[in-house]
Coordinates of C-alpha atoms in Angstrom, one line a residue:
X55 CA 0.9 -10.6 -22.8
X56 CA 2.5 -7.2 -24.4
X57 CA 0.1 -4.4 -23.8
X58 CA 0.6 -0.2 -23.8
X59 CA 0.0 0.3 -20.6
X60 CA 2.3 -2.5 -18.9
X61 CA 6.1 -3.4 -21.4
X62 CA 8.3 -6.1 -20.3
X63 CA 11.8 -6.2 -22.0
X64 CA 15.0 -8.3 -21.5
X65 CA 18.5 -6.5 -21.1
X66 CA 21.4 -9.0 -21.3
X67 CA 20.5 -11.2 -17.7
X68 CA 17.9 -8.9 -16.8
X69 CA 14.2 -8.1 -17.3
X70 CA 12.4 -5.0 -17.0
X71 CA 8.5 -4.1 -16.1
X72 CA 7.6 -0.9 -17.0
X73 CA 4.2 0.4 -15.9
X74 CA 3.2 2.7 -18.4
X75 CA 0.1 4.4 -17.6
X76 CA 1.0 7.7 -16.7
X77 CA -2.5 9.5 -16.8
X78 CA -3.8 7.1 -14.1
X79 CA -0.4 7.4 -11.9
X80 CA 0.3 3.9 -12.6
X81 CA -3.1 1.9 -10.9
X82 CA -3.0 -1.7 -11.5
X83 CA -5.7 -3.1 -14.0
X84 CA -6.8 -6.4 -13.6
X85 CA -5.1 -7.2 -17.5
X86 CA -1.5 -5.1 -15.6
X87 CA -2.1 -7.6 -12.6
X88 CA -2.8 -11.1 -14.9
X89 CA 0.3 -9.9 -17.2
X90 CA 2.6 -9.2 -14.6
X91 CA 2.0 -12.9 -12.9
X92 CA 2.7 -14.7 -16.7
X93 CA 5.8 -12.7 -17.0
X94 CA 7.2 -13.2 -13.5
X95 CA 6.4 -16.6 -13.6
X96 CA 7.9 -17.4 -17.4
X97 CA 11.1 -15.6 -15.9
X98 CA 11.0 -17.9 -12.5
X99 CA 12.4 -20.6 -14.8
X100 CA 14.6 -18.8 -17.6
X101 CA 17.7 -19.6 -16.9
X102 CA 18.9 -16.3 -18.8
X103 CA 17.1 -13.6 -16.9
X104 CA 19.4 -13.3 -13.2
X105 CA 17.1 -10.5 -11.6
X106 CA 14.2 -8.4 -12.5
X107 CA 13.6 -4.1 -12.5
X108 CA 10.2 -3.0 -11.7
X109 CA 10.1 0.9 -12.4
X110 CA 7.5 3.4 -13.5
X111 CA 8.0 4.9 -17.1
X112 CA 7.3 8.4 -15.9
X113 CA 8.8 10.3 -12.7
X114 CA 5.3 11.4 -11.3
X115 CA 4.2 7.7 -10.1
X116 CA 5.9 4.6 -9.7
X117 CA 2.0 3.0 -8.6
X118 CA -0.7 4.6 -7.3
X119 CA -2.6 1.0 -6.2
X120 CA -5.5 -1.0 -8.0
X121 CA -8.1 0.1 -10.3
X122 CA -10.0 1.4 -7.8
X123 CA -12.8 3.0 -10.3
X124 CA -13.3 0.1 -11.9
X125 CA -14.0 -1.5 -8.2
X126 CA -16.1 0.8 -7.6
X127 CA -18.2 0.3 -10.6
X128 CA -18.7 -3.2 -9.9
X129 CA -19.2 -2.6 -6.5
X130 CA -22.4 0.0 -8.2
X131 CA -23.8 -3.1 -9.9
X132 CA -23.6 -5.4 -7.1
X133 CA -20.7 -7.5 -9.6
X134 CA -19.0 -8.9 -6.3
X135 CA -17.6 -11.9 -8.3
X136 CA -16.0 -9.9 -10.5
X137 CA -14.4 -8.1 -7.9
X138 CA -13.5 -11.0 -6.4
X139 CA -11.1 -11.7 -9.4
X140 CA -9.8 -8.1 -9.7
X141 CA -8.2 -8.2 -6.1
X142 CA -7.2 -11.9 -6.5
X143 CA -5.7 -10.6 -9.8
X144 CA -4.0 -7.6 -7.5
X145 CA -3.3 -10.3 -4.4
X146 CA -0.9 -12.7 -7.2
X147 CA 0.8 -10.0 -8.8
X148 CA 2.1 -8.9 -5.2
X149 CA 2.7 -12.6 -4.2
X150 CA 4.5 -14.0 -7.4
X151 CA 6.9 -11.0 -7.1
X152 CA 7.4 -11.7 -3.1
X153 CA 7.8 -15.1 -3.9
X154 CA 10.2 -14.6 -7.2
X155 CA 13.3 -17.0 -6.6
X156 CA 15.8 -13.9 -7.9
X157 CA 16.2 -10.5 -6.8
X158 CA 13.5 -8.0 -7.6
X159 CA 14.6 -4.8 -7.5
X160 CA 11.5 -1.5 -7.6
X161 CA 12.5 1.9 -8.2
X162 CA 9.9 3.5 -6.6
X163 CA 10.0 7.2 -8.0
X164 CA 7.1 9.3 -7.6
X165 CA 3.8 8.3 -6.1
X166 CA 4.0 5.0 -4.6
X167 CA 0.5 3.9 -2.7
X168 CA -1.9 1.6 -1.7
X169 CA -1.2 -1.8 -4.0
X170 CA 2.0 0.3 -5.5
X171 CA 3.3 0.7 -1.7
X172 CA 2.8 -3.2 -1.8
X173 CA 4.7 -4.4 -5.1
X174 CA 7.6 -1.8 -3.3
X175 CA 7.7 -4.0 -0.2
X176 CA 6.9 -7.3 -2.0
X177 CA 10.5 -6.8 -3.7
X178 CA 13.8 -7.6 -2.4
X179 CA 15.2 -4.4 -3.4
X180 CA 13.3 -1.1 -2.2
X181 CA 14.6 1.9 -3.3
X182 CA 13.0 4.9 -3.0
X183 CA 13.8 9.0 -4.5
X184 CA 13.9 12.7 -2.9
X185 CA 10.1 12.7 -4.7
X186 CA 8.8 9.7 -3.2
X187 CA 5.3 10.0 -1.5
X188 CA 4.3 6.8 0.1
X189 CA 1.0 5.8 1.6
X190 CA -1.7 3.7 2.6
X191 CA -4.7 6.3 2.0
X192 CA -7.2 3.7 2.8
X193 CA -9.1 5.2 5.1
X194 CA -10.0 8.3 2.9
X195 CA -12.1 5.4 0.6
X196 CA -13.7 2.9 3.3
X197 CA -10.9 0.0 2.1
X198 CA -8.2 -0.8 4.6
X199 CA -4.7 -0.9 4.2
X200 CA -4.0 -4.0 2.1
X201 CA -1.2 -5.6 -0.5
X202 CA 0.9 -7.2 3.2
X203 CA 0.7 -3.8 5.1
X204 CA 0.2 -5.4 7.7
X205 CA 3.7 -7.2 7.9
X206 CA 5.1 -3.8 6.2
X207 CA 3.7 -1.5 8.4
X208 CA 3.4 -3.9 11.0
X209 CA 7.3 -4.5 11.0
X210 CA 7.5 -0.6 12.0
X211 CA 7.0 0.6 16.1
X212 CA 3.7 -0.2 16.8
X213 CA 2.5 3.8 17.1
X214 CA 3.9 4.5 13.8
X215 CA 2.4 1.3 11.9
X216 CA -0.8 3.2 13.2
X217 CA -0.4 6.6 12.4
X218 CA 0.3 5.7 8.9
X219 CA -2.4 2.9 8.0
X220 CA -5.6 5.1 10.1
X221 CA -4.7 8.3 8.5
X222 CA -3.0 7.6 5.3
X223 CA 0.0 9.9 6.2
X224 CA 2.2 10.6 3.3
X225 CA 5.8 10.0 4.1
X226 CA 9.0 10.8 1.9
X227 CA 12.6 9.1 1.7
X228 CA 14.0 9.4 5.2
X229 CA 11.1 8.4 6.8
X230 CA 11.1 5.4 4.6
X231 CA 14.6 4.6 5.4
X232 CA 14.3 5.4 9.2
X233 CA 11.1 2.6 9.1
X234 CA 12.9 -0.1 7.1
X235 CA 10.3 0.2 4.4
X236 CA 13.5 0.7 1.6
X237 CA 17.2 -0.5 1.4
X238 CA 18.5 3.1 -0.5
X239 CA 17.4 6.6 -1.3
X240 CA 18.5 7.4 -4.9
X241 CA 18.2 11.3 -6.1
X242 CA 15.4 11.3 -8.5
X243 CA 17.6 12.9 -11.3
X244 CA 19.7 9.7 -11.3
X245 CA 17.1 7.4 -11.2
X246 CA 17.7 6.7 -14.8
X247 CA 21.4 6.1 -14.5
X248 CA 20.6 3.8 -11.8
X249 CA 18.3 1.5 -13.9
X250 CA 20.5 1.6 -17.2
X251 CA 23.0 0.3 -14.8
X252 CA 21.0 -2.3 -12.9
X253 CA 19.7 -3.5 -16.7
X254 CA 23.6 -3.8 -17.5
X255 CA 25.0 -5.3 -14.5
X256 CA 25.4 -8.8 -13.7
X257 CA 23.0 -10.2 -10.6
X258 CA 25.7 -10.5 -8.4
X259 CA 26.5 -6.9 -8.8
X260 CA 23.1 -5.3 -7.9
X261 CA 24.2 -3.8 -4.4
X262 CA 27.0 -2.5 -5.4
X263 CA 25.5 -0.7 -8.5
X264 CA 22.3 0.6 -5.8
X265 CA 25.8 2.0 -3.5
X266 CA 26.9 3.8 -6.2
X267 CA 24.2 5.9 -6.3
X268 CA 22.5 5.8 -3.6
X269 CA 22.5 9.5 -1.5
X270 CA 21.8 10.8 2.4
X271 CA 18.5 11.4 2.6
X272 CA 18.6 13.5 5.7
X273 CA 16.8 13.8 8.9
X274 CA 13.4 11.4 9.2
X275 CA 10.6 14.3 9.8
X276 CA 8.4 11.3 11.5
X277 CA 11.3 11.0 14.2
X278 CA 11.1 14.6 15.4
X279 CA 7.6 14.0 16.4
X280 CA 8.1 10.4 17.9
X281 CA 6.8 11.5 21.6
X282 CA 3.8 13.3 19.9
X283 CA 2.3 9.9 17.7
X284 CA 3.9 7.5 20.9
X285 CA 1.6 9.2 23.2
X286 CA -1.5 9.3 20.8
X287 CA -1.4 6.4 19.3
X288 CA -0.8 4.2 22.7
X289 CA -3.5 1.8 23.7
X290 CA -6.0 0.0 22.1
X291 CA -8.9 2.4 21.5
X292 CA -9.5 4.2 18.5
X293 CA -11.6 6.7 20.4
X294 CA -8.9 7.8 22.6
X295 CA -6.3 8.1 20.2
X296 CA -8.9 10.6 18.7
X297 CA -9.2 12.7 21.6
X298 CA -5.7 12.7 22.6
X299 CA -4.7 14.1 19.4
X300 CA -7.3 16.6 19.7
X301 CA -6.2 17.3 23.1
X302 CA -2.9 17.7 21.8
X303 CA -3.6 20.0 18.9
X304 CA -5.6 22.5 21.3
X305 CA -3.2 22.3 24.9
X306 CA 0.0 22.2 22.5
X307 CA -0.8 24.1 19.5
X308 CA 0.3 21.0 17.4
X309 CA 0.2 21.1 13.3
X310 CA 0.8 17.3 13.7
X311 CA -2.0 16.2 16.2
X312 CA -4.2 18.6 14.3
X313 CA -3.9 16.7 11.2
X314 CA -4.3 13.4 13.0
X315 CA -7.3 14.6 15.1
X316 CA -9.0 15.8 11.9
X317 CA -8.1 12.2 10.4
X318 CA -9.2 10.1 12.9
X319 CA -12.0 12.2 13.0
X320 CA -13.7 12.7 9.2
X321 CA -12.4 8.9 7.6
X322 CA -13.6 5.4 7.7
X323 CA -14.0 4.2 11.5
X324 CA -14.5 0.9 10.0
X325 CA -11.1 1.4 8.3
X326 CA -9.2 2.3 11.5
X327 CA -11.1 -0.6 13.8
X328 CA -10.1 -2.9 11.2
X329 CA -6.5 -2.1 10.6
X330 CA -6.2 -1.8 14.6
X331 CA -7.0 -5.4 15.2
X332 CA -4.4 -6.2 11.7
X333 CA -1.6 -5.0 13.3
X334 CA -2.4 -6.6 16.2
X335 CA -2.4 -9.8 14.4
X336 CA 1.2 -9.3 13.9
X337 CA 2.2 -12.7 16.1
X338 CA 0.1 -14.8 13.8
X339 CA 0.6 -12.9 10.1
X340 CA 4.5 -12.7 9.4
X341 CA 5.4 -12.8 6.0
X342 CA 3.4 -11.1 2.9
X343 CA 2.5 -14.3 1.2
X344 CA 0.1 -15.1 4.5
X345 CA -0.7 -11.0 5.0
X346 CA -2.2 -11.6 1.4
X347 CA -4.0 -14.4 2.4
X348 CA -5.8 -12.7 5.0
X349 CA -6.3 -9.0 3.0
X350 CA -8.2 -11.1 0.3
X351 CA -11.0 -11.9 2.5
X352 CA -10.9 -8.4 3.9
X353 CA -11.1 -6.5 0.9
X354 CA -14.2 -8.7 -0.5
X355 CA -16.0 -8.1 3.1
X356 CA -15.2 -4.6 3.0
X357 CA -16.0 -3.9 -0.4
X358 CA -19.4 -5.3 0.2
X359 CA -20.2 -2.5 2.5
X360 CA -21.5 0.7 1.6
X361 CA -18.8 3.0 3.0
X362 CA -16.4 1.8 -0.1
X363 CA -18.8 3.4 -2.5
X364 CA -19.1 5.9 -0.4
X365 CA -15.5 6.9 0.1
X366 CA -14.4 6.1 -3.7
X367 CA -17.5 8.5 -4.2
X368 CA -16.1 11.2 -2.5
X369 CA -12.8 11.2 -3.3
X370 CA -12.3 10.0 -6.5
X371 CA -15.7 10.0 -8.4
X372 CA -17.5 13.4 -7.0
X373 CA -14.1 14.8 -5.3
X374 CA -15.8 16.4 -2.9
X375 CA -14.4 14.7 -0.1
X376 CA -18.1 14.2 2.2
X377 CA -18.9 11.0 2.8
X378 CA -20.9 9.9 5.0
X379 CA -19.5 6.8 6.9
X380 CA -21.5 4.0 8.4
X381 CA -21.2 3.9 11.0
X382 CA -20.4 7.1 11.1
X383 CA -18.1 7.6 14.7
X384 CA -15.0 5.3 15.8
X385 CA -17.3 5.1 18.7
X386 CA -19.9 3.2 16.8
X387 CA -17.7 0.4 15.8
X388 CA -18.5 -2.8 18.2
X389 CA -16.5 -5.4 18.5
X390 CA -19.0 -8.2 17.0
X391 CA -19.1 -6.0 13.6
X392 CA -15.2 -5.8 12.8
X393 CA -15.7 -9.7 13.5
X394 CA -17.9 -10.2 10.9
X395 CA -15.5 -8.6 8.8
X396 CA -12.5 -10.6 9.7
X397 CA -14.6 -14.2 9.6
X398 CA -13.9 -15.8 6.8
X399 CA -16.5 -18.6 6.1
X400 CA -17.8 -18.8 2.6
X401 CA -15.3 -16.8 0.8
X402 CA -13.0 -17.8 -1.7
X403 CA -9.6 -18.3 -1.3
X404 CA -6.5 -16.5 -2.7
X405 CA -4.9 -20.1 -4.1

């Protein structure tokens, strides 16, 4: 299943997908997605491939997530069974690669969000650069934060999973490291080095070969302002997280709760209601396999709603960053509609 904008080669015991779509930072197509899955699973079973490199073929983006325009277009002419194979498309390319019986190792250079944040944490190796920019910018397009995040982020203290998933935060190496969300920070200029040697190197000698290169990547900028997010994201209401951040940013003059007050404030309360009650599920949804289960039915219920044409509108189609939510407030959000989005009757499942 060759194609330009996804290459899969073999390098003595090893195999290596490159995602080759730079002008689109790397989204996932539903063909990217469906040739990913034959690959992975031919490899499963070949005896002569010992471990597997998944790696962007330019240093802007490793993967920016799905396809989202072409979602969005379907979602415009009320396709919603053809969006129901795009994600499941998505879904099995993060599931054969968390289920692949060897190691998986991602070099996540660049951009690395949404589905991209989830083909990171679906593999066994994580390893991030000085230019990573993770994050689950969800809420900015009326989705939710999908691909496992909530056993990814939900693995993270509880006031950080939320900080992250409600306001899409963008977070760089350290803070990866300090959050368990990669193994090894490598400097981007020997990213290259790194993957010629992990395409060279025999299985059993992948961590050594990541400890050779990997580097410090200093301080975790999140940790400095642990007491901030602790305090406003405490609790169980989206509301007052809102307002204590905005109390916070006026009483303390802080850049931080400024930035979350103004998230909480302009992006998807449906978003932030649902991933809430997510990571709150974390007793019940604690691997990736069953956290893909579970976003499957979430993403066709909350692609059938308006705001997800609205947000992809704003952000991606018009760029003009307006929408108009519905409802609009986290305030507006009762309980009885984040269960409708959450039941699962009638909907297909994942496998």
């Amino acid at each position: 299943m060759q194609q330009d904008d996804i290459l899969f080669s073999t390098h003595g015991n090893a195999g290596l997908v490159l995602m080759n779509k730079p002008s689109a930072l790397n989204d996932i197509s539903f063909d990217m997605a469906s040739a990913i899955v034959a690959q992975l699973t031919a490899w499963a079973t070949d005896d002569s491939i010992g471990h597997v490199v998944l790696a962007g073929s330019e240093a802007r983006a490793f993967c920016a997530g799905g396809d989202i325009r072409d979602l969005y277009r379907m979602a415009g002419e009320g396709d919603h069974d053809g969006m129901a194979v795009c994600f499941r498309a998505e879904y099995m390319a993060h599931l054969v690669i968390a289920e692949f019986p060897k190691p998986v190792i991602s070099l996540a250079d660049g951009i690395v969000m949404g589905g991209g944040a989830g083909m990171l944490q679906a593999s066994s190796h994580a390893i991030v650069t000085d230019k990573t920019r993770f994050a689950m910018p969800d809420s900015s397009i009326g989705l939710f934060p999908d691909a496992g995040a909530s056993v990814f982020l939900g693995r993270c203290p509880r006031p950080l999973a939320l900080c992250l998933g409600m306001t899409g935060r963008i977070i760089g190496a350290a803070d990866c490291l300090m959050l368990g969300l990669a193994q090894a920070m490598v400097p981007a200029d020997s990213i290259d080095d790194l993957r010629a040697a992990l395409l060279a190197c025999d299985t059993a000698e992948i961590d050594t070969v990541i400890a050779r290169h990997r580097a410090d990547p200093g301080a975790a900028p999140l940790q400095a302002h642990r007491t901030e997010i602790d305090h406003i994201f405490s609790g169980d209401d989206p509301v007052q997280m809102r307002d204590r951040a905005g109390d916070m940013a006026r009483l303390k003059a802080s850049n931080l709760a400024a930035d979350i007050h103004e998230a909480l404030s302009l992006k998807c309360p449906m978003t932030m209601h649902v991933f809430l009650r997510l990571v709150d599920m974390g007793d019940t949804i604690t691997d990736i396999p069953a956290a893909l289960m579970l976003d499957y039915h979430l993403a066709l219920r909350m692609t059938r709603r308006d705001d997800f044409r609205e947000g992809v509108r704003a952000v991606l189609v018009d760029k003009t960053n307006d929408a108009s939510w519905n409802p609009a407030r986290l305030e507006d959000i009762e309980p009885s509609m984040v269960d409708a989005i959450f039941d699962r009757d009638g909907l297909p499942n994942l496998r």
